Amino acid sequence: MAMERELWDAYDRAGDLLGFDLVRGEPIPAGAFHLVAEVYAVTTDGQVLVTRRHPKKPFGGLWEVTGGSVLKGEGPVEGALRELREETGIAVSPVELRPVYVDVRDNLREGQPSIYHCFLTAFAPREQAVRLQEGETVDWKLLPWEDFRRFVLTDGFVEAVRRRFLKHREAFDRLMAECFG
């Protein structure tokens, strides 16, 4: 049985559709980008959910927040909601996603040219149990905000996620104070 190819919409640097598809694992043409959604899921009492990557995945065994590629036909919000539901079992509505930043990355050191759309959302752990996605994640934990801010600086955290977090730390601090302060 042939494995289904994962398709992405191609975007320009400004986030406008280019009208052709990209295929996961194939080179991305110059000037084209794909979308990635990241979600910082935070409990209603202000603890950040982090998950440990499956050991057979790139950056295996390291910790991160939820995220992944936005599929063809999805927008950043739909991609974020799907990734959150698939990787953690947490389901929220689109209005519960708070935009944190949009970050364009064309540095190949961080992988493929991508436009990261980052969101923050709250969930009630008593109402929604975390369920890990087989083959993607192998563990999870909740960290109080200040503990998370220290943990993200460790070698146990995915470096590219750490760089984006640090670049936008003030936006996170502002949003955390608004939502949980």
Short mmCIF file of N, CA and C in Angstrom, two decimals:
data_model
loop_
_atom_site.label_atom_id
_atom_site.label_comp_id
_atom_site.label_asym_id
_atom_site.label_seq_id
_atom_site.Cartn_x
_atom_site.Cartn_y
_atom_site.Cartn_z
N MET A 1 0.85 -1.18 0.00
CA MET A 1 0.00 0.00 0.00
C MET A 1 0.89 1.24 0.00
N ALA A 2 0.65 2.14 -0.94
CA ALA A 2 1.46 3.36 -1.05
C ALA A 2 1.11 4.34 0.06
N MET A 3 2.16 4.99 0.59
CA MET A 3 1.94 5.97 1.66
C MET A 3 1.44 7.28 1.05
N GLU A 4 0.45 7.86 1.69
CA GLU A 4 -0.12 9.10 1.20
C GLU A 4 0.84 10.26 1.43
N ARG A 5 1.01 11.09 0.42
CA ARG A 5 1.89 12.25 0.54
C ARG A 5 1.18 13.36 1.30
N GLU A 6 1.94 14.03 2.17
CA GLU A 6 1.38 15.17 2.90
C GLU A 6 1.58 16.41 2.05
N LEU A 7 0.47 17.08 1.72
CA LEU A 7 0.52 18.28 0.88
C LEU A 7 0.34 19.54 1.71
N TRP A 8 1.06 20.57 1.30
CA TRP A 8 0.96 21.89 1.92
C TRP A 8 0.67 22.92 0.82
N ASP A 9 -0.02 23.98 1.15
CA ASP A 9 -0.15 25.11 0.23
C ASP A 9 1.16 25.89 0.25
N ALA A 10 1.54 26.41 -0.91
CA ALA A 10 2.73 27.25 -1.01
C ALA A 10 2.32 28.71 -0.82
N TYR A 11 3.11 29.44 -0.02
CA TYR A 11 2.86 30.86 0.27
C TYR A 11 4.11 31.65 -0.06
N ASP A 12 3.91 32.95 -0.33
CA ASP A 12 5.07 33.83 -0.45
C ASP A 12 5.41 34.36 0.94
N ARG A 13 6.47 35.13 1.02
CA ARG A 13 6.97 35.65 2.30
C ARG A 13 5.92 36.47 3.05
N ALA A 14 5.02 37.12 2.31
CA ALA A 14 3.97 37.95 2.91
C ALA A 14 2.78 37.12 3.38
N GLY A 15 2.80 35.81 3.10
CA GLY A 15 1.70 34.96 3.53
C GLY A 15 0.58 34.83 2.52
N ASP A 16 0.85 35.22 1.28
CA ASP A 16 -0.16 35.09 0.23
C ASP A 16 0.04 33.77 -0.52
N LEU A 17 -1.07 33.12 -0.86
CA LEU A 17 -1.01 31.85 -1.59
C LEU A 17 -0.34 32.03 -2.94
N LEU A 18 0.50 31.06 -3.31
CA LEU A 18 1.18 31.11 -4.60
C LEU A 18 0.47 30.28 -5.66
N GLY A 19 -0.47 29.41 -5.27
CA GLY A 19 -1.25 28.66 -6.25
C GLY A 19 -0.67 27.32 -6.64
N PHE A 20 0.28 26.81 -5.89
CA PHE A 20 0.77 25.45 -6.14
C PHE A 20 1.01 24.75 -4.81
N ASP A 21 1.19 23.44 -4.90
CA ASP A 21 1.35 22.62 -3.70
C ASP A 21 2.82 22.34 -3.40
N LEU A 22 3.09 22.13 -2.14
CA LEU A 22 4.38 21.64 -1.68
C LEU A 22 4.14 20.25 -1.11
N VAL A 23 5.16 19.40 -1.16
CA VAL A 23 5.06 18.03 -0.66
C VAL A 23 6.09 17.85 0.44
N ARG A 24 5.62 17.39 1.61
CA ARG A 24 6.54 17.14 2.73
C ARG A 24 7.67 16.24 2.24
N GLY A 25 8.90 16.65 2.60
CA GLY A 25 10.07 15.86 2.25
C GLY A 25 10.71 16.24 0.94
N GLU A 26 10.01 17.02 0.12
CA GLU A 26 10.59 17.47 -1.15
C GLU A 26 11.09 18.90 -0.98
N PRO A 27 12.11 19.28 -1.77
CA PRO A 27 12.64 20.65 -1.65
C PRO A 27 11.56 21.70 -1.91
N ILE A 28 11.64 22.80 -1.19
CA ILE A 28 10.72 23.92 -1.39
C ILE A 28 11.40 24.91 -2.33
N PRO A 29 10.72 25.31 -3.40
CA PRO A 29 11.33 26.25 -4.35
C PRO A 29 11.68 27.59 -3.70
N ALA A 30 12.67 28.26 -4.25
CA ALA A 30 13.07 29.57 -3.75
C ALA A 30 11.87 30.51 -3.75
N GLY A 31 11.72 31.25 -2.67
CA GLY A 31 10.64 32.23 -2.56
C GLY A 31 9.33 31.65 -2.06
N ALA A 32 9.28 30.34 -1.86
CA ALA A 32 8.06 29.70 -1.36
C ALA A 32 8.24 29.32 0.11
N PHE A 33 7.13 29.33 0.84
CA PHE A 33 7.12 29.01 2.26
C PHE A 33 5.93 28.11 2.54
N HIS A 34 6.01 27.35 3.63
CA HIS A 34 4.84 26.62 4.10
C HIS A 34 4.51 27.13 5.50
N LEU A 35 3.27 26.91 5.92
CA LEU A 35 2.82 27.40 7.22
C LEU A 35 3.01 26.33 8.28
N VAL A 36 3.38 26.79 9.46
CA VAL A 36 3.50 25.94 10.64
C VAL A 36 2.69 26.61 11.75
N ALA A 37 1.92 25.81 12.48
CA ALA A 37 1.15 26.33 13.61
C ALA A 37 1.75 25.79 14.91
N GLU A 38 1.92 26.67 15.89
CA GLU A 38 2.37 26.28 17.22
C GLU A 38 1.31 26.74 18.22
N VAL A 39 1.08 25.89 19.24
CA VAL A 39 0.08 26.23 20.25
C VAL A 39 0.67 26.03 21.64
N TYR A 40 0.66 27.08 22.41
CA TYR A 40 1.01 27.01 23.82
C TYR A 40 -0.29 26.77 24.56
N ALA A 41 -0.50 25.53 25.00
CA ALA A 41 -1.72 25.17 25.74
C ALA A 41 -1.42 25.38 27.22
N VAL A 42 -2.22 26.21 27.86
CA VAL A 42 -1.99 26.61 29.24
C VAL A 42 -3.24 26.27 30.05
N THR A 43 -3.04 25.64 31.20
CA THR A 43 -4.18 25.32 32.05
C THR A 43 -4.82 26.60 32.57
N THR A 44 -6.05 26.49 33.01
CA THR A 44 -6.77 27.66 33.51
C THR A 44 -6.10 28.28 34.73
N ASP A 45 -5.19 27.54 35.38
CA ASP A 45 -4.43 28.14 36.49
C ASP A 45 -3.00 28.53 36.08
N GLY A 46 -2.73 28.58 34.77
CA GLY A 46 -1.48 29.15 34.28
C GLY A 46 -0.29 28.22 34.12
N GLN A 47 -0.52 26.92 33.99
CA GLN A 47 0.58 25.98 33.76
C GLN A 47 0.67 25.62 32.28
N VAL A 48 1.89 25.61 31.75
CA VAL A 48 2.12 25.36 30.33
C VAL A 48 2.30 23.85 30.10
N LEU A 49 1.59 23.34 29.10
CA LEU A 49 1.72 21.94 28.70
C LEU A 49 2.91 21.80 27.76
N VAL A 50 3.84 20.91 28.11
CA VAL A 50 4.94 20.57 27.21
C VAL A 50 4.88 19.07 26.96
N THR A 51 5.31 18.67 25.77
CA THR A 51 5.32 17.25 25.39
C THR A 51 6.72 16.86 24.96
N ARG A 52 7.03 15.58 25.16
CA ARG A 52 8.34 15.04 24.76
C ARG A 52 8.17 14.33 23.42
N ARG A 53 9.05 14.67 22.49
CA ARG A 53 9.00 14.09 21.15
C ARG A 53 9.38 12.61 21.18
N HIS A 54 8.73 11.85 20.31
CA HIS A 54 9.04 10.43 20.17
C HIS A 54 10.53 10.28 19.82
N PRO A 55 11.22 9.28 20.39
CA PRO A 55 12.67 9.15 20.15
C PRO A 55 13.04 8.91 18.69
N LYS A 56 12.13 8.42 17.86
CA LYS A 56 12.45 8.15 16.46
C LYS A 56 12.19 9.35 15.55
N LYS A 57 11.66 10.43 16.09
CA LYS A 57 11.43 11.65 15.31
C LYS A 57 12.67 12.54 15.37
N PRO A 58 12.81 13.47 14.44
CA PRO A 58 13.88 14.47 14.59
C PRO A 58 13.75 15.15 15.95
N PHE A 59 14.85 15.44 16.59
CA PHE A 59 14.88 16.04 17.93
C PHE A 59 14.22 15.11 18.95
N GLY A 60 14.31 13.81 18.69
CA GLY A 60 13.70 12.81 19.55
C GLY A 60 14.14 12.93 21.00
N GLY A 61 13.18 12.79 21.89
CA GLY A 61 13.44 12.85 23.32
C GLY A 61 13.44 14.25 23.90
N LEU A 62 13.42 15.27 23.05
CA LEU A 62 13.41 16.65 23.54
C LEU A 62 11.97 17.09 23.79
N TRP A 63 11.85 18.13 24.62
CA TRP A 63 10.54 18.68 24.98
C TRP A 63 10.21 19.87 24.07
N GLU A 64 8.92 20.11 23.90
CA GLU A 64 8.45 21.20 23.05
C GLU A 64 7.00 21.53 23.41
N VAL A 65 6.47 22.55 22.73
CA VAL A 65 5.04 22.82 22.77
C VAL A 65 4.42 22.18 21.54
N THR A 66 3.12 22.15 21.48
CA THR A 66 2.41 21.51 20.37
C THR A 66 2.58 22.32 19.09
N GLY A 67 2.78 21.61 17.98
CA GLY A 67 2.87 22.31 16.71
C GLY A 67 3.10 21.36 15.56
N GLY A 68 2.95 21.91 14.36
CA GLY A 68 3.20 21.12 13.16
C GLY A 68 2.77 21.86 11.91
N SER A 69 3.03 21.23 10.80
CA SER A 69 2.73 21.83 9.50
C SER A 69 1.23 21.98 9.28
N VAL A 70 0.86 23.08 8.66
CA VAL A 70 -0.52 23.34 8.26
C VAL A 70 -0.73 22.62 6.93
N LEU A 71 -1.75 21.81 6.84
CA LEU A 71 -2.00 21.01 5.64
C LEU A 71 -2.70 21.82 4.55
N LYS A 72 -2.59 21.32 3.31
CA LYS A 72 -3.25 21.95 2.16
C LYS A 72 -4.72 22.17 2.47
N GLY A 73 -5.18 23.38 2.22
CA GLY A 73 -6.59 23.72 2.43
C GLY A 73 -6.90 24.25 3.82
N GLU A 74 -5.97 24.11 4.75
CA GLU A 74 -6.17 24.64 6.10
C GLU A 74 -5.58 26.04 6.19
N GLY A 75 -6.10 26.82 7.11
CA GLY A 75 -5.46 28.06 7.51
C GLY A 75 -4.70 27.81 8.80
N PRO A 76 -3.99 28.82 9.29
CA PRO A 76 -3.22 28.63 10.52
C PRO A 76 -4.07 28.24 11.73
N VAL A 77 -5.27 28.80 11.86
CA VAL A 77 -6.13 28.47 12.99
C VAL A 77 -6.57 27.01 12.90
N GLU A 78 -7.02 26.57 11.73
CA GLU A 78 -7.45 25.18 11.56
C GLU A 78 -6.29 24.22 11.82
N GLY A 79 -5.11 24.57 11.32
CA GLY A 79 -3.93 23.74 11.56
C GLY A 79 -3.59 23.65 13.04
N ALA A 80 -3.68 24.78 13.74
CA ALA A 80 -3.39 24.79 15.17
C ALA A 80 -4.39 23.94 15.94
N LEU A 81 -5.66 24.06 15.62
CA LEU A 81 -6.69 23.27 16.30
C LEU A 81 -6.48 21.78 16.05
N ARG A 82 -6.17 21.41 14.79
CA ARG A 82 -5.95 20.00 14.45
C ARG A 82 -4.72 19.45 15.18
N GLU A 83 -3.61 20.18 15.13
CA GLU A 83 -2.38 19.71 15.79
C GLU A 83 -2.61 19.53 17.30
N LEU A 84 -3.28 20.48 17.92
CA LEU A 84 -3.55 20.40 19.35
C LEU A 84 -4.39 19.16 19.67
N ARG A 85 -5.42 18.94 18.89
CA ARG A 85 -6.31 17.79 19.10
C ARG A 85 -5.56 16.47 18.84
N GLU A 86 -4.79 16.40 17.73
CA GLU A 86 -4.08 15.16 17.40
C GLU A 86 -3.00 14.82 18.42
N GLU A 87 -2.19 15.81 18.79
CA GLU A 87 -1.01 15.54 19.61
C GLU A 87 -1.32 15.45 21.10
N THR A 88 -2.41 16.10 21.56
CA THR A 88 -2.67 16.15 23.00
C THR A 88 -4.08 15.70 23.38
N GLY A 89 -4.99 15.60 22.42
CA GLY A 89 -6.37 15.27 22.72
C GLY A 89 -7.18 16.47 23.19
N ILE A 90 -6.57 17.64 23.27
CA ILE A 90 -7.26 18.84 23.74
C ILE A 90 -7.98 19.51 22.58
N ALA A 91 -9.25 19.78 22.78
CA ALA A 91 -10.06 20.43 21.74
C ALA A 91 -10.54 21.78 22.26
N VAL A 92 -10.25 22.82 21.50
CA VAL A 92 -10.73 24.16 21.82
C VAL A 92 -11.38 24.74 20.57
N SER A 93 -12.12 25.81 20.74
CA SER A 93 -12.76 26.45 19.59
C SER A 93 -11.83 27.52 19.01
N PRO A 94 -12.06 27.91 17.78
CA PRO A 94 -11.19 28.92 17.16
C PRO A 94 -11.10 30.22 17.97
N VAL A 95 -12.19 30.63 18.61
CA VAL A 95 -12.16 31.89 19.37
C VAL A 95 -11.31 31.77 20.64
N GLU A 96 -10.98 30.55 21.03
CA GLU A 96 -10.15 30.35 22.22
C GLU A 96 -8.65 30.42 21.92
N LEU A 97 -8.29 30.52 20.64
CA LEU A 97 -6.89 30.68 20.26
C LEU A 97 -6.54 32.16 20.26
N ARG A 98 -5.54 32.52 21.05
CA ARG A 98 -5.08 33.91 21.10
C ARG A 98 -3.79 34.02 20.30
N PRO A 99 -3.77 34.81 19.22
CA PRO A 99 -2.53 34.95 18.44
C PRO A 99 -1.42 35.57 19.29
N VAL A 100 -0.23 35.00 19.17
CA VAL A 100 0.93 35.53 19.88
C VAL A 100 1.87 36.22 18.90
N TYR A 101 2.21 35.54 17.81
CA TYR A 101 3.10 36.14 16.81
C TYR A 101 2.99 35.38 15.49
N VAL A 102 3.49 36.03 14.44
CA VAL A 102 3.75 35.39 13.15
C VAL A 102 5.22 35.63 12.89
N ASP A 103 5.95 34.58 12.56
CA ASP A 103 7.40 34.67 12.42
C ASP A 103 7.82 33.97 11.13
N VAL A 104 8.45 34.71 10.23
CA VAL A 104 8.92 34.16 8.96
C VAL A 104 10.33 33.64 9.16
N ARG A 105 10.53 32.38 8.80
CA ARG A 105 11.86 31.74 8.92
C ARG A 105 12.29 31.22 7.56
N ASP A 106 13.34 31.82 7.03
CA ASP A 106 13.89 31.29 5.78
C ASP A 106 15.31 30.79 6.00
N ASN A 107 15.68 30.66 7.27
CA ASN A 107 16.99 30.16 7.65
C ASN A 107 16.97 28.64 7.55
N LEU A 108 17.71 28.08 6.63
CA LEU A 108 17.67 26.63 6.42
C LEU A 108 18.24 25.85 7.59
N ARG A 109 18.95 26.52 8.50
CA ARG A 109 19.42 25.85 9.71
C ARG A 109 18.24 25.34 10.52
N GLU A 110 17.11 26.00 10.38
CA GLU A 110 15.89 25.62 11.11
C GLU A 110 14.97 24.76 10.27
N GLY A 111 15.45 24.25 9.17
CA GLY A 111 14.60 23.40 8.33
C GLY A 111 14.15 24.15 7.10
N GLN A 112 12.91 23.91 6.71
CA GLN A 112 12.40 24.48 5.48
C GLN A 112 11.89 25.91 5.68
N PRO A 113 11.85 26.69 4.59
CA PRO A 113 11.29 28.04 4.71
C PRO A 113 9.85 27.97 5.21
N SER A 114 9.59 28.61 6.33
CA SER A 114 8.30 28.47 7.00
C SER A 114 7.81 29.79 7.56
N ILE A 115 6.51 29.90 7.66
CA ILE A 115 5.88 31.02 8.35
C ILE A 115 5.17 30.42 9.56
N TYR A 116 5.67 30.75 10.74
CA TYR A 116 5.12 30.21 11.99
C TYR A 116 4.01 31.12 12.50
N HIS A 117 2.87 30.50 12.76
CA HIS A 117 1.74 31.19 13.39
C HIS A 117 1.61 30.58 14.78
N CYS A 118 1.84 31.40 15.79
CA CYS A 118 1.83 30.91 17.16
C CYS A 118 0.60 31.42 17.90
N PHE A 119 0.00 30.52 18.67
CA PHE A 119 -1.20 30.83 19.44
C PHE A 119 -1.02 30.38 20.88
N LEU A 120 -1.81 30.97 21.75
CA LEU A 120 -1.91 30.55 23.14
C LEU A 120 -3.37 30.25 23.40
N THR A 121 -3.65 29.17 24.12
CA THR A 121 -5.02 28.83 24.48
C THR A 121 -5.05 28.29 25.90
N ALA A 122 -6.18 28.42 26.53
CA ALA A 122 -6.36 27.88 27.88
C ALA A 122 -7.24 26.64 27.80
N PHE A 123 -6.97 25.70 28.71
CA PHE A 123 -7.82 24.51 28.81
C PHE A 123 -7.92 24.12 30.28
N ALA A 124 -9.01 23.45 30.60
CA ALA A 124 -9.24 22.98 31.97
C ALA A 124 -8.85 21.51 32.05
N PRO A 125 -7.75 21.18 32.72
CA PRO A 125 -7.29 19.78 32.74
C PRO A 125 -8.28 18.82 33.39
N ARG A 126 -9.15 19.30 34.24
CA ARG A 126 -10.17 18.42 34.84
C ARG A 126 -11.24 18.04 33.82
N GLU A 127 -11.38 18.89 32.79
CA GLU A 127 -12.40 18.64 31.76
C GLU A 127 -11.84 17.95 30.53
N GLN A 128 -10.54 18.12 30.29
CA GLN A 128 -9.91 17.54 29.10
C GLN A 128 -8.60 16.87 29.50
N ALA A 129 -8.60 15.55 29.49
CA ALA A 129 -7.39 14.81 29.82
C ALA A 129 -6.43 14.84 28.63
N VAL A 130 -5.15 14.95 28.90
CA VAL A 130 -4.14 14.92 27.85
C VAL A 130 -4.01 13.48 27.35
N ARG A 131 -4.11 13.32 26.02
CA ARG A 131 -3.92 12.03 25.36
C ARG A 131 -2.84 12.20 24.30
N LEU A 132 -1.76 11.48 24.45
CA LEU A 132 -0.63 11.62 23.54
C LEU A 132 -0.87 10.87 22.23
N GLN A 133 -0.30 11.42 21.15
CA GLN A 133 -0.43 10.81 19.83
C GLN A 133 0.70 9.80 19.63
N GLU A 134 0.32 8.55 19.38
CA GLU A 134 1.31 7.50 19.18
C GLU A 134 2.22 7.85 18.00
N GLY A 135 3.51 7.67 18.19
CA GLY A 135 4.48 7.96 17.14
C GLY A 135 4.93 9.41 17.11
N GLU A 136 4.25 10.29 17.84
CA GLU A 136 4.59 11.71 17.87
C GLU A 136 5.19 12.12 19.22
N THR A 137 4.47 11.78 20.28
CA THR A 137 4.86 12.21 21.62
C THR A 137 4.84 11.02 22.57
N VAL A 138 5.72 11.08 23.59
CA VAL A 138 5.82 9.94 24.51
C VAL A 138 5.61 10.34 25.97
N ASP A 139 5.54 11.63 26.27
CA ASP A 139 5.35 12.06 27.66
C ASP A 139 4.86 13.51 27.64
N TRP A 140 4.34 13.94 28.77
CA TRP A 140 3.90 15.32 28.91
C TRP A 140 4.02 15.73 30.36
N LYS A 141 4.06 17.06 30.55
CA LYS A 141 4.02 17.60 31.91
C LYS A 141 3.51 19.03 31.85
N LEU A 142 3.04 19.49 33.01
CA LEU A 142 2.57 20.86 33.16
C LEU A 142 3.58 21.62 34.01
N LEU A 143 3.94 22.80 33.54
CA LEU A 143 4.91 23.62 34.25
C LEU A 143 4.33 25.00 34.55
N PRO A 144 4.40 25.45 35.80
CA PRO A 144 4.02 26.83 36.09
C PRO A 144 4.83 27.78 35.19
N TRP A 145 4.26 28.92 34.85
CA TRP A 145 4.85 29.85 33.88
C TRP A 145 6.33 30.14 34.17
N GLU A 146 6.67 30.47 35.38
CA GLU A 146 8.06 30.80 35.69
C GLU A 146 8.97 29.58 35.53
N ASP A 147 8.48 28.40 35.88
CA ASP A 147 9.26 27.17 35.68
C ASP A 147 9.44 26.90 34.18
N PHE A 148 8.37 27.12 33.40
CA PHE A 148 8.47 26.95 31.95
C PHE A 148 9.52 27.89 31.37
N ARG A 149 9.51 29.15 31.79
CA ARG A 149 10.46 30.13 31.27
C ARG A 149 11.90 29.70 31.53
N ARG A 150 12.15 29.01 32.65
CA ARG A 150 13.49 28.47 32.92
C ARG A 150 13.76 27.20 32.11
N PHE A 151 12.74 26.32 32.05
CA PHE A 151 12.90 25.05 31.36
C PHE A 151 13.20 25.22 29.88
N VAL A 152 12.58 26.20 29.25
CA VAL A 152 12.79 26.43 27.82
C VAL A 152 14.25 26.76 27.51
N LEU A 153 15.01 27.20 28.51
CA LEU A 153 16.42 27.55 28.32
C LEU A 153 17.35 26.35 28.40
N THR A 154 16.84 25.19 28.77
CA THR A 154 17.68 24.00 28.97
C THR A 154 17.92 23.26 27.65
N ASP A 155 18.93 22.39 27.69
CA ASP A 155 19.24 21.56 26.52
C ASP A 155 18.18 20.50 26.26
N GLY A 156 17.26 20.31 27.20
CA GLY A 156 16.20 19.34 27.02
C GLY A 156 15.05 19.84 26.17
N PHE A 157 15.10 21.10 25.77
CA PHE A 157 14.03 21.72 24.99
C PHE A 157 14.50 21.90 23.54
N VAL A 158 13.59 21.74 22.57
CA VAL A 158 13.93 21.90 21.15
C VAL A 158 14.45 23.33 20.91
N GLU A 159 15.65 23.42 20.35
CA GLU A 159 16.33 24.71 20.20
C GLU A 159 15.55 25.72 19.35
N ALA A 160 15.00 25.30 18.22
CA ALA A 160 14.28 26.24 17.35
C ALA A 160 13.04 26.81 18.04
N VAL A 161 12.34 25.98 18.82
CA VAL A 161 11.17 26.46 19.56
C VAL A 161 11.65 27.46 20.62
N ARG A 162 12.76 27.15 21.29
CA ARG A 162 13.33 28.06 22.28
C ARG A 162 13.66 29.42 21.65
N ARG A 163 14.30 29.42 20.48
CA ARG A 163 14.67 30.69 19.82
C ARG A 163 13.44 31.54 19.52
N ARG A 164 12.38 30.90 19.00
CA ARG A 164 11.17 31.67 18.71
C ARG A 164 10.53 32.19 19.99
N PHE A 165 10.50 31.35 21.03
CA PHE A 165 9.95 31.81 22.31
C PHE A 165 10.72 33.02 22.83
N LEU A 166 12.04 32.94 22.83
CA LEU A 166 12.85 34.04 23.36
C LEU A 166 12.69 35.30 22.54
N LYS A 167 12.59 35.15 21.23
CA LYS A 167 12.40 36.31 20.36
C LYS A 167 11.09 37.03 20.68
N HIS A 168 10.09 36.28 21.10
CA HIS A 168 8.74 36.85 21.33
C HIS A 168 8.34 36.78 22.80
N ARG A 169 9.31 36.69 23.69
CA ARG A 169 9.04 36.51 25.13
C ARG A 169 8.15 37.62 25.70
N GLU A 170 8.36 38.86 25.27
CA GLU A 170 7.53 39.96 25.80
C GLU A 170 6.07 39.78 25.43
N ALA A 171 5.80 39.32 24.21
CA ALA A 171 4.41 39.09 23.80
C ALA A 171 3.79 37.98 24.66
N PHE A 172 4.56 36.93 24.94
CA PHE A 172 4.06 35.85 25.81
C PHE A 172 3.78 36.38 27.22
N ASP A 173 4.73 37.13 27.77
CA ASP A 173 4.55 37.67 29.13
C ASP A 173 3.30 38.55 29.21
N ARG A 174 3.11 39.39 28.21
CA ARG A 174 1.94 40.27 28.17
C ARG A 174 0.65 39.45 28.13
N LEU A 175 0.61 38.46 27.27
CA LEU A 175 -0.59 37.64 27.11
C LEU A 175 -0.86 36.80 28.36
N MET A 176 0.20 36.26 28.95
CA MET A 176 0.02 35.48 30.19
C MET A 176 -0.51 36.38 31.31
N ALA A 177 -0.02 37.60 31.39
CA ALA A 177 -0.51 38.53 32.44
C ALA A 177 -1.98 38.87 32.18
N GLU A 178 -2.35 39.08 30.91
CA GLU A 178 -3.75 39.38 30.56
C GLU A 178 -4.66 38.21 30.91
N CYS A 179 -4.23 37.00 30.57
CA CYS A 179 -5.09 35.82 30.72
C CYS A 179 -5.09 35.23 32.11
N PHE A 180 -3.94 35.30 32.80
CA PHE A 180 -3.80 34.57 34.05
C PHE A 180 -3.29 35.42 35.20
N GLY A 181 -3.01 36.71 34.92
CA GLY A 181 -2.43 37.57 35.94
C GLY A 181 -3.43 38.12 36.83
#
